[in-house]
Amino acid sequence: MLSKLMASIAAVTTVLILAATSPVHAEKTIKINLAHGGDPVHPWNTAAKQFAKEVQEKSNGALTVRIYTAGQMGSDREMLESTQSGALQMSAISTMAMSGFEPSLQIFDLPYLMPSYELAYKVLDGEIGQEVAEKLKKKGVRNLAYWENDYRQLSNSKKPIVTVEDVAGLKIRVPETPILISWLEALKAIPTPIAYTELYTSLQQGVVDGQDNGIFLMHSAKYYEVQKYYTLTNHIYAPVAFLINERFFNKLSGEQQQIIQEAAEHARDYQRSLSKDLRNERLSEMKQAGLEVTELSPEALQQFRESAQPVYEKMKSVVDERLLQKILDLK
C-alpha cells in the first residue's frame, strides 16, 4: 500500500516538474533590435554591447538585444522613422539629425553653446535635457539617455584651417540642419547636405572638400583616408539620443523598464569614460596615417566663437529662448 502511495506521489511530482519546465509555461523572450550609424570599432558600438549584456543578464535572458552597426538599418532618418513606427525597437541617433523631427533639439546645434564636457553633461543629464526629451514621447519615441557624439571638428582636402578666413570657399558636407548651415554660410563656406552613408564616397570623389565630424567618427569611418587636414575647432558638442519606441517600452513590465533605463544610463557613462580614454589615441593613429592636425591658437578660437554670434541672433525664432538662457546662465 505504502509503495503504491509513494509511486503515485512520484508520478504526480514528475508531472508537476514537467509542467513547470515545459516551453508552454516558460517566459517568452523579448527580442530588441538596436541600430546605430557607428562602425564596429566606434565607442557607440562598445557602449551598445555593454547595454545589451547588462539587459540580458539582469533580465535573466527575458530580454535580448541584437545590434546593427554602420547604417545596416539605413540612414539616421530611416532609423528614426523605423524606431517611431516600431519596425525597429531601439536606435542611437545624433540629435543634429533629428532637428526636423523635433525642432526643440536644434538648441544643441548652436556653435560654442557648450564649450566644455562638464557643462554639456550638466545640461543634458539635468532638467534642461529632460525637458527636451519629454517632447519626443509625444512623437512615439523615448530618449533613455544622451550618449556622446563628441565635439565636431572641421576637415578638408584643400588646406590647413588656421583662422576663420581659411574656411571661406570650402565646400563642406553637412547634415540637414539649419543652424550648422547658417554658421558655415556666415564663414563664407559652401554647406552641402549629404547623407552620412554617402559621405566617404563624396569626399573620395571630390563632390565636397570637407566635413565636420568628431574624432571617433573621423577615425572609425576612415575619413582620414580621403581628407588631409583636420582642425580642432570644437564648434559643436553633439549629443546622441538613445531611443526606444514608446509603445514598445510601455508594454514592458515595470521591472523590465527599469532594467532598460538603468542599462542605458550605465552605457552612457561607460561610453563617455571610454571616449575620454581613447580620444588622444585615435587622434594619434590618424596623424600616423598622414592626417595633418591643427590646434587653434587662443586668438583663432576666439574668432571662431565670435563668428557664431550672428547665428544666435538669426536663430532666435527657431530655438527656445527660455531654454537657451538657462544654458547660458550655467556657463
Short mmCIF file of C-alpha atoms in Angstrom, two decimals:
data_model
loop_
_atom_site.label_atom_id
_atom_site.label_comp_id
_atom_site.label_asym_id
_atom_site.label_seq_id
_atom_site.Cartn_x
_atom_site.Cartn_y
_atom_site.Cartn_z
CA MET A 1 0.00 0.00 0.00
CA LEU A 2 2.77 2.40 1.01
CA SER A 3 4.75 1.56 -2.07
CA LYS A 4 1.73 2.33 -4.27
CA LEU A 5 1.23 5.67 -2.50
CA MET A 6 4.88 6.61 -2.96
CA ALA A 7 4.65 5.65 -6.62
CA SER A 8 1.60 7.87 -7.07
CA ILE A 9 3.33 10.81 -5.35
CA ALA A 10 6.37 10.34 -7.56
CA ALA A 11 4.20 10.28 -10.67
CA VAL A 12 2.38 13.48 -9.68
CA THR A 13 5.69 15.18 -8.83
CA THR A 14 7.08 14.23 -12.23
CA VAL A 15 4.04 15.70 -13.98
CA LEU A 16 4.36 18.95 -11.99
CA ILE A 17 8.06 19.24 -12.77
CA LEU A 18 7.46 18.64 -16.46
CA ALA A 19 4.65 21.20 -16.48
CA ALA A 20 6.80 23.78 -14.73
CA THR A 21 9.67 23.33 -17.17
CA SER A 22 7.52 22.99 -20.29
CA PRO A 23 8.15 25.62 -23.00
CA VAL A 24 4.45 26.41 -22.87
CA HIS A 25 4.93 27.86 -19.37
CA ALA A 26 8.37 29.38 -19.93
CA GLU A 27 8.63 33.18 -20.00
CA LYS A 28 8.68 34.45 -23.57
CA THR A 29 11.96 36.03 -24.68
CA ILE A 30 11.54 39.60 -25.91
CA LYS A 31 13.89 40.45 -28.75
CA ILE A 32 15.14 44.02 -29.16
CA ASN A 33 16.79 45.25 -32.35
CA LEU A 34 19.15 48.19 -31.75
CA ALA A 35 20.71 50.13 -34.64
CA HIS A 36 23.26 52.94 -34.88
CA GLY A 37 25.41 54.53 -37.56
CA GLY A 38 28.81 53.90 -35.98
CA ASP A 39 31.25 51.30 -37.22
CA PRO A 40 32.04 48.21 -35.09
CA VAL A 41 35.11 49.93 -33.56
CA HIS A 42 33.23 53.12 -32.63
CA PRO A 43 32.64 53.76 -28.89
CA TRP A 44 28.90 53.76 -29.66
CA ASN A 45 29.15 50.09 -30.51
CA THR A 46 31.22 49.28 -27.43
CA ALA A 47 28.56 51.01 -25.32
CA ALA A 48 25.78 49.22 -27.20
CA LYS A 49 27.41 45.87 -26.40
CA GLN A 50 27.67 46.86 -22.75
CA PHE A 51 23.98 47.82 -22.78
CA ALA A 52 22.97 44.53 -24.41
CA LYS A 53 25.00 42.49 -21.92
CA GLU A 54 23.53 44.23 -18.87
CA VAL A 55 19.96 43.98 -20.16
CA GLN A 56 20.25 40.27 -20.87
CA GLU A 57 21.96 39.47 -17.57
CA LYS A 58 19.63 41.50 -15.35
CA SER A 59 16.51 40.19 -17.10
CA ASN A 60 17.78 36.60 -16.81
CA GLY A 61 17.55 36.26 -20.57
CA ALA A 62 13.96 37.51 -20.84
CA LEU A 63 15.26 40.48 -22.86
CA THR A 64 17.83 40.05 -25.62
CA VAL A 65 19.40 42.77 -27.76
CA ARG A 66 20.72 42.41 -31.30
CA ILE A 67 22.93 45.25 -32.54
CA TYR A 68 23.10 46.55 -36.12
CA THR A 69 26.06 48.83 -36.92
CA ALA A 70 27.30 51.16 -39.64
CA GLY A 71 23.95 52.09 -41.13
CA GLN A 72 22.80 48.49 -41.71
CA MET A 73 19.30 49.73 -40.91
CA GLY A 74 19.60 52.79 -43.14
CA SER A 75 20.39 56.46 -42.65
CA ASP A 76 19.74 58.36 -39.43
CA ARG A 77 16.41 59.50 -40.81
CA GLU A 78 15.42 55.95 -41.79
CA MET A 79 16.44 54.56 -38.40
CA LEU A 80 14.47 57.30 -36.66
CA GLU A 81 11.37 56.62 -38.75
CA SER A 82 11.69 52.88 -38.09
CA THR A 83 12.02 53.49 -34.35
CA GLN A 84 9.00 55.78 -34.40
CA SER A 85 6.88 53.22 -36.27
CA GLY A 86 8.06 50.31 -34.12
CA ALA A 87 9.66 48.41 -37.00
CA LEU A 88 12.89 48.96 -35.05
CA GLN A 89 12.74 48.88 -31.26
CA MET A 90 15.82 50.99 -30.48
CA SER A 91 18.36 53.28 -32.12
CA ALA A 92 21.18 55.70 -31.27
CA ILE A 93 20.91 58.84 -33.41
CA SER A 94 22.69 62.19 -33.34
CA THR A 95 20.31 64.90 -32.14
CA MET A 96 21.54 67.03 -35.04
CA ALA A 97 19.99 64.55 -37.46
CA MET A 98 16.68 64.83 -35.59
CA SER A 99 16.14 68.59 -35.82
CA GLY A 100 13.47 68.22 -38.49
CA PHE A 101 11.70 65.62 -36.36
CA GLU A 102 11.71 67.61 -33.11
CA PRO A 103 12.69 71.28 -33.54
CA SER A 104 13.49 71.78 -29.83
CA LEU A 105 16.60 69.60 -30.31
CA GLN A 106 18.08 72.32 -32.52
CA ILE A 107 19.19 74.22 -29.44
CA PHE A 108 22.07 71.75 -29.11
CA ASP A 109 23.25 72.66 -32.64
CA LEU A 110 24.25 76.22 -31.68
CA PRO A 111 28.01 76.67 -32.16
CA TYR A 112 30.04 77.06 -28.97
CA LEU A 113 26.95 76.78 -26.76
CA MET A 114 28.51 74.09 -24.56
CA PRO A 115 32.28 74.68 -24.61
CA SER A 116 33.19 72.00 -22.04
CA TYR A 117 32.27 68.38 -21.41
CA GLU A 118 31.34 69.25 -17.83
CA LEU A 119 28.80 71.83 -18.97
CA ALA A 120 27.42 69.55 -21.69
CA TYR A 121 26.81 66.73 -19.19
CA LYS A 122 25.22 69.14 -16.72
CA VAL A 123 22.84 70.42 -19.38
CA LEU A 124 21.96 67.07 -20.94
CA ASP A 125 21.66 64.99 -17.77
CA GLY A 126 19.76 67.67 -15.88
CA GLU A 127 16.35 69.28 -16.18
CA ILE A 128 17.12 71.02 -19.49
CA GLY A 129 17.95 67.78 -21.27
CA GLN A 130 14.97 66.07 -19.66
CA GLU A 131 12.57 68.82 -20.73
CA VAL A 132 13.67 68.47 -24.34
CA ALA A 133 13.49 64.66 -24.14
CA GLU A 134 9.90 64.79 -22.87
CA LYS A 135 8.80 66.29 -26.19
CA LEU A 136 9.95 63.16 -28.02
CA LYS A 137 7.48 60.91 -26.19
CA LYS A 138 4.57 62.66 -27.91
CA LYS A 139 6.10 61.62 -31.23
CA GLY A 140 6.39 57.95 -30.38
CA VAL A 141 9.98 57.66 -29.15
CA ARG A 142 11.57 57.90 -25.72
CA ASN A 143 15.11 59.16 -25.13
CA LEU A 144 16.59 56.92 -22.44
CA ALA A 145 19.86 58.85 -22.17
CA TYR A 146 22.07 61.27 -24.06
CA TRP A 147 25.10 59.46 -25.38
CA GLU A 148 28.11 61.24 -26.87
CA ASN A 149 28.94 62.09 -30.45
CA ASP A 150 31.78 64.31 -29.19
CA TYR A 151 32.80 67.77 -30.41
CA ARG A 152 32.54 68.37 -34.13
CA GLN A 153 35.74 69.41 -35.95
CA LEU A 154 36.48 70.65 -39.47
CA SER A 155 38.37 68.54 -42.01
CA ASN A 156 39.12 69.17 -45.67
CA SER A 157 41.35 68.12 -48.54
CA LYS A 158 42.49 71.59 -49.68
CA LYS A 159 44.39 73.48 -46.97
CA PRO A 160 45.00 73.77 -43.22
CA ILE A 161 42.32 75.78 -41.41
CA VAL A 162 44.18 78.09 -39.05
CA THR A 163 41.85 81.11 -38.97
CA VAL A 164 38.18 81.74 -39.76
CA GLU A 165 39.21 83.19 -43.13
CA ASP A 166 40.53 79.78 -44.20
CA VAL A 167 37.01 78.30 -44.21
CA ALA A 168 35.79 80.62 -46.96
CA GLY A 169 35.11 78.92 -50.28
CA LEU A 170 35.33 75.36 -48.95
CA LYS A 171 32.50 73.03 -49.90
CA ILE A 172 31.63 71.37 -46.57
CA ARG A 173 29.27 68.43 -46.21
CA VAL A 174 26.62 68.95 -43.55
CA PRO A 175 23.61 67.07 -42.22
CA GLU A 176 20.33 68.81 -42.97
CA THR A 177 20.37 71.19 -40.02
CA PRO A 178 19.68 74.91 -40.50
CA ILE A 179 21.88 76.16 -37.65
CA LEU A 180 25.07 74.48 -38.85
CA ILE A 181 24.29 75.55 -42.41
CA SER A 182 23.75 79.15 -41.25
CA TRP A 183 27.07 79.19 -39.36
CA LEU A 184 29.09 77.85 -42.29
CA GLU A 185 27.42 80.37 -44.59
CA ALA A 186 28.49 83.11 -42.15
CA LEU A 187 32.05 81.80 -42.59
CA LYS A 188 31.55 82.06 -46.39
CA ALA A 189 31.85 78.31 -46.84
CA ILE A 190 29.51 76.32 -49.09
CA PRO A 191 27.49 73.94 -46.87
CA THR A 192 26.28 70.92 -48.83
CA PRO A 193 23.76 68.45 -47.32
CA ILE A 194 24.78 64.84 -47.98
CA ALA A 195 23.63 61.68 -46.18
CA TYR A 196 26.14 60.16 -43.79
CA THR A 197 26.03 56.86 -45.69
CA GLU A 198 27.24 58.67 -48.84
CA LEU A 199 29.88 60.82 -47.18
CA TYR A 200 33.02 58.72 -47.69
CA THR A 201 32.38 58.36 -51.42
CA SER A 202 31.55 62.07 -51.72
CA LEU A 203 34.86 63.00 -50.09
CA GLN A 204 36.75 60.47 -52.18
CA GLN A 205 35.29 61.74 -55.45
CA GLY A 206 35.67 65.41 -54.55
CA VAL A 207 31.95 66.14 -54.52
CA VAL A 208 32.73 68.13 -51.36
CA ASP A 209 36.03 69.39 -49.95
CA GLY A 210 35.40 68.56 -46.33
CA GLN A 211 33.10 67.66 -43.46
CA ASP A 212 32.77 68.30 -39.73
CA ASN A 213 32.52 65.06 -37.77
CA GLY A 214 34.24 64.39 -34.46
CA ILE A 215 37.39 62.40 -33.79
CA PHE A 216 35.76 58.99 -33.34
CA LEU A 217 33.65 59.08 -36.49
CA MET A 218 36.60 60.56 -38.41
CA HIS A 219 38.60 57.53 -37.26
CA SER A 220 36.07 54.69 -37.45
CA ALA A 221 34.66 55.74 -40.84
CA LYS A 222 38.24 56.28 -42.10
CA TYR A 223 37.60 59.75 -43.46
CA TYR A 224 41.29 60.45 -42.81
CA GLU A 225 41.99 58.29 -45.87
CA VAL A 226 40.28 60.88 -48.09
CA GLN A 227 40.98 64.06 -46.07
CA LYS A 228 44.36 65.68 -45.49
CA TYR A 229 43.68 68.43 -42.95
CA TYR A 230 41.81 68.31 -39.63
CA THR A 231 41.33 71.33 -37.38
CA LEU A 232 40.19 71.02 -33.77
CA THR A 233 37.55 73.74 -33.84
CA ASN A 234 35.35 72.08 -31.18
CA HIS A 235 32.49 74.08 -32.66
CA ILE A 236 29.52 71.95 -31.53
CA TYR A 237 29.18 69.39 -28.77
CA ALA A 238 26.94 66.83 -30.46
CA PRO A 239 24.78 64.58 -28.27
CA VAL A 240 23.28 61.27 -29.36
CA ALA A 241 19.72 60.35 -28.43
CA PHE A 242 19.48 56.73 -27.25
CA LEU A 243 15.93 55.98 -28.35
CA ILE A 244 13.32 53.31 -27.77
CA ASN A 245 9.87 53.04 -29.32
CA GLU A 246 7.41 54.44 -26.77
CA ARG A 247 4.68 51.84 -27.34
CA PHE A 248 7.18 49.00 -27.06
CA PHE A 249 8.60 50.44 -23.84
CA ASN A 250 5.16 50.86 -22.28
CA LYS A 251 4.27 47.21 -22.97
CA LEU A 252 7.21 46.01 -20.87
CA SER A 253 6.83 45.23 -17.19
CA GLY A 254 7.90 47.87 -14.68
CA GLU A 255 10.92 45.76 -13.78
CA GLN A 256 11.95 45.39 -17.42
CA GLN A 257 11.55 49.14 -18.00
CA GLN A 258 13.82 49.83 -15.04
CA ILE A 259 16.42 47.37 -16.32
CA ILE A 260 16.49 49.06 -19.73
CA GLN A 261 16.56 52.59 -18.30
CA GLU A 262 19.40 51.86 -15.89
CA ALA A 263 21.40 49.94 -18.50
CA ALA A 264 21.06 52.90 -20.90
CA GLU A 265 22.43 55.30 -18.29
CA HIS A 266 25.25 52.93 -17.33
CA ALA A 267 26.18 52.55 -21.01
CA ARG A 268 26.11 56.34 -21.40
CA ASP A 269 28.56 56.81 -18.54
CA TYR A 270 30.74 53.97 -19.84
CA GLN A 271 30.81 55.45 -23.36
CA ARG A 272 31.75 58.91 -22.10
CA SER A 273 34.55 57.46 -19.99
CA LEU A 274 35.76 55.32 -22.89
CA SER A 275 35.74 58.33 -25.21
CA LYS A 276 37.85 60.31 -22.75
CA ASP A 277 40.41 57.50 -22.59
CA LEU A 278 40.57 56.88 -26.35
CA ARG A 279 40.31 60.40 -27.81
CA ASN A 280 44.05 61.17 -27.99
CA GLU A 281 44.86 57.61 -29.04
CA ARG A 282 42.55 57.79 -32.06
CA LEU A 283 43.90 61.21 -32.99
CA SER A 284 47.49 59.89 -32.84
CA GLU A 285 46.58 56.95 -35.07
CA MET A 286 45.18 59.30 -37.71
CA LYS A 287 48.27 61.51 -37.50
CA GLN A 288 50.46 58.47 -38.10
CA ALA A 289 48.34 57.68 -41.16
CA GLY A 290 49.20 61.11 -42.59
CA LEU A 291 46.43 63.38 -41.33
CA GLU A 292 47.66 66.90 -40.58
CA VAL A 293 46.02 68.06 -37.34
CA THR A 294 45.79 71.75 -36.41
CA GLU A 295 45.06 73.05 -32.92
CA LEU A 296 43.73 76.59 -32.98
CA SER A 297 45.55 79.37 -31.15
CA PRO A 298 43.54 81.06 -28.37
CA GLU A 299 43.10 84.08 -30.66
CA ALA A 300 41.84 81.98 -33.57
CA LEU A 301 39.49 80.03 -31.30
CA GLN A 302 38.03 83.30 -30.07
CA GLN A 303 37.49 84.35 -33.69
CA PHE A 304 35.54 81.17 -34.34
CA ARG A 305 33.43 81.73 -31.23
CA GLU A 306 32.65 85.29 -32.29
CA SER A 307 31.68 84.05 -35.76
CA ALA A 308 28.75 82.21 -34.16
CA GLN A 309 27.10 85.30 -32.64
CA PRO A 310 25.16 86.30 -35.78
CA VAL A 311 23.76 82.76 -35.87
CA TYR A 312 22.35 83.16 -32.36
CA GLU A 313 20.54 86.31 -33.47
CA LYS A 314 19.30 84.75 -36.70
CA MET A 315 18.00 81.61 -34.98
CA LYS A 316 16.10 83.28 -32.15
CA SER A 317 12.84 82.30 -33.79
CA VAL A 318 13.99 78.68 -34.12
CA VAL A 319 15.27 77.80 -30.64
CA ASP A 320 13.54 78.07 -27.27
CA GLU A 321 14.92 81.33 -25.86
CA ARG A 322 13.97 80.34 -22.31
CA LEU A 323 16.00 77.12 -22.50
CA LEU A 324 18.83 78.94 -24.25
CA GLN A 325 19.04 81.45 -21.42
CA LYS A 326 19.07 78.61 -18.88
CA ILE A 327 22.09 77.10 -20.61
CA LEU A 328 23.85 80.45 -20.90
CA ASP A 329 23.27 81.03 -17.17
CA LEU A 330 25.13 77.78 -16.42
CA LYS A 331 28.26 78.87 -18.34
#
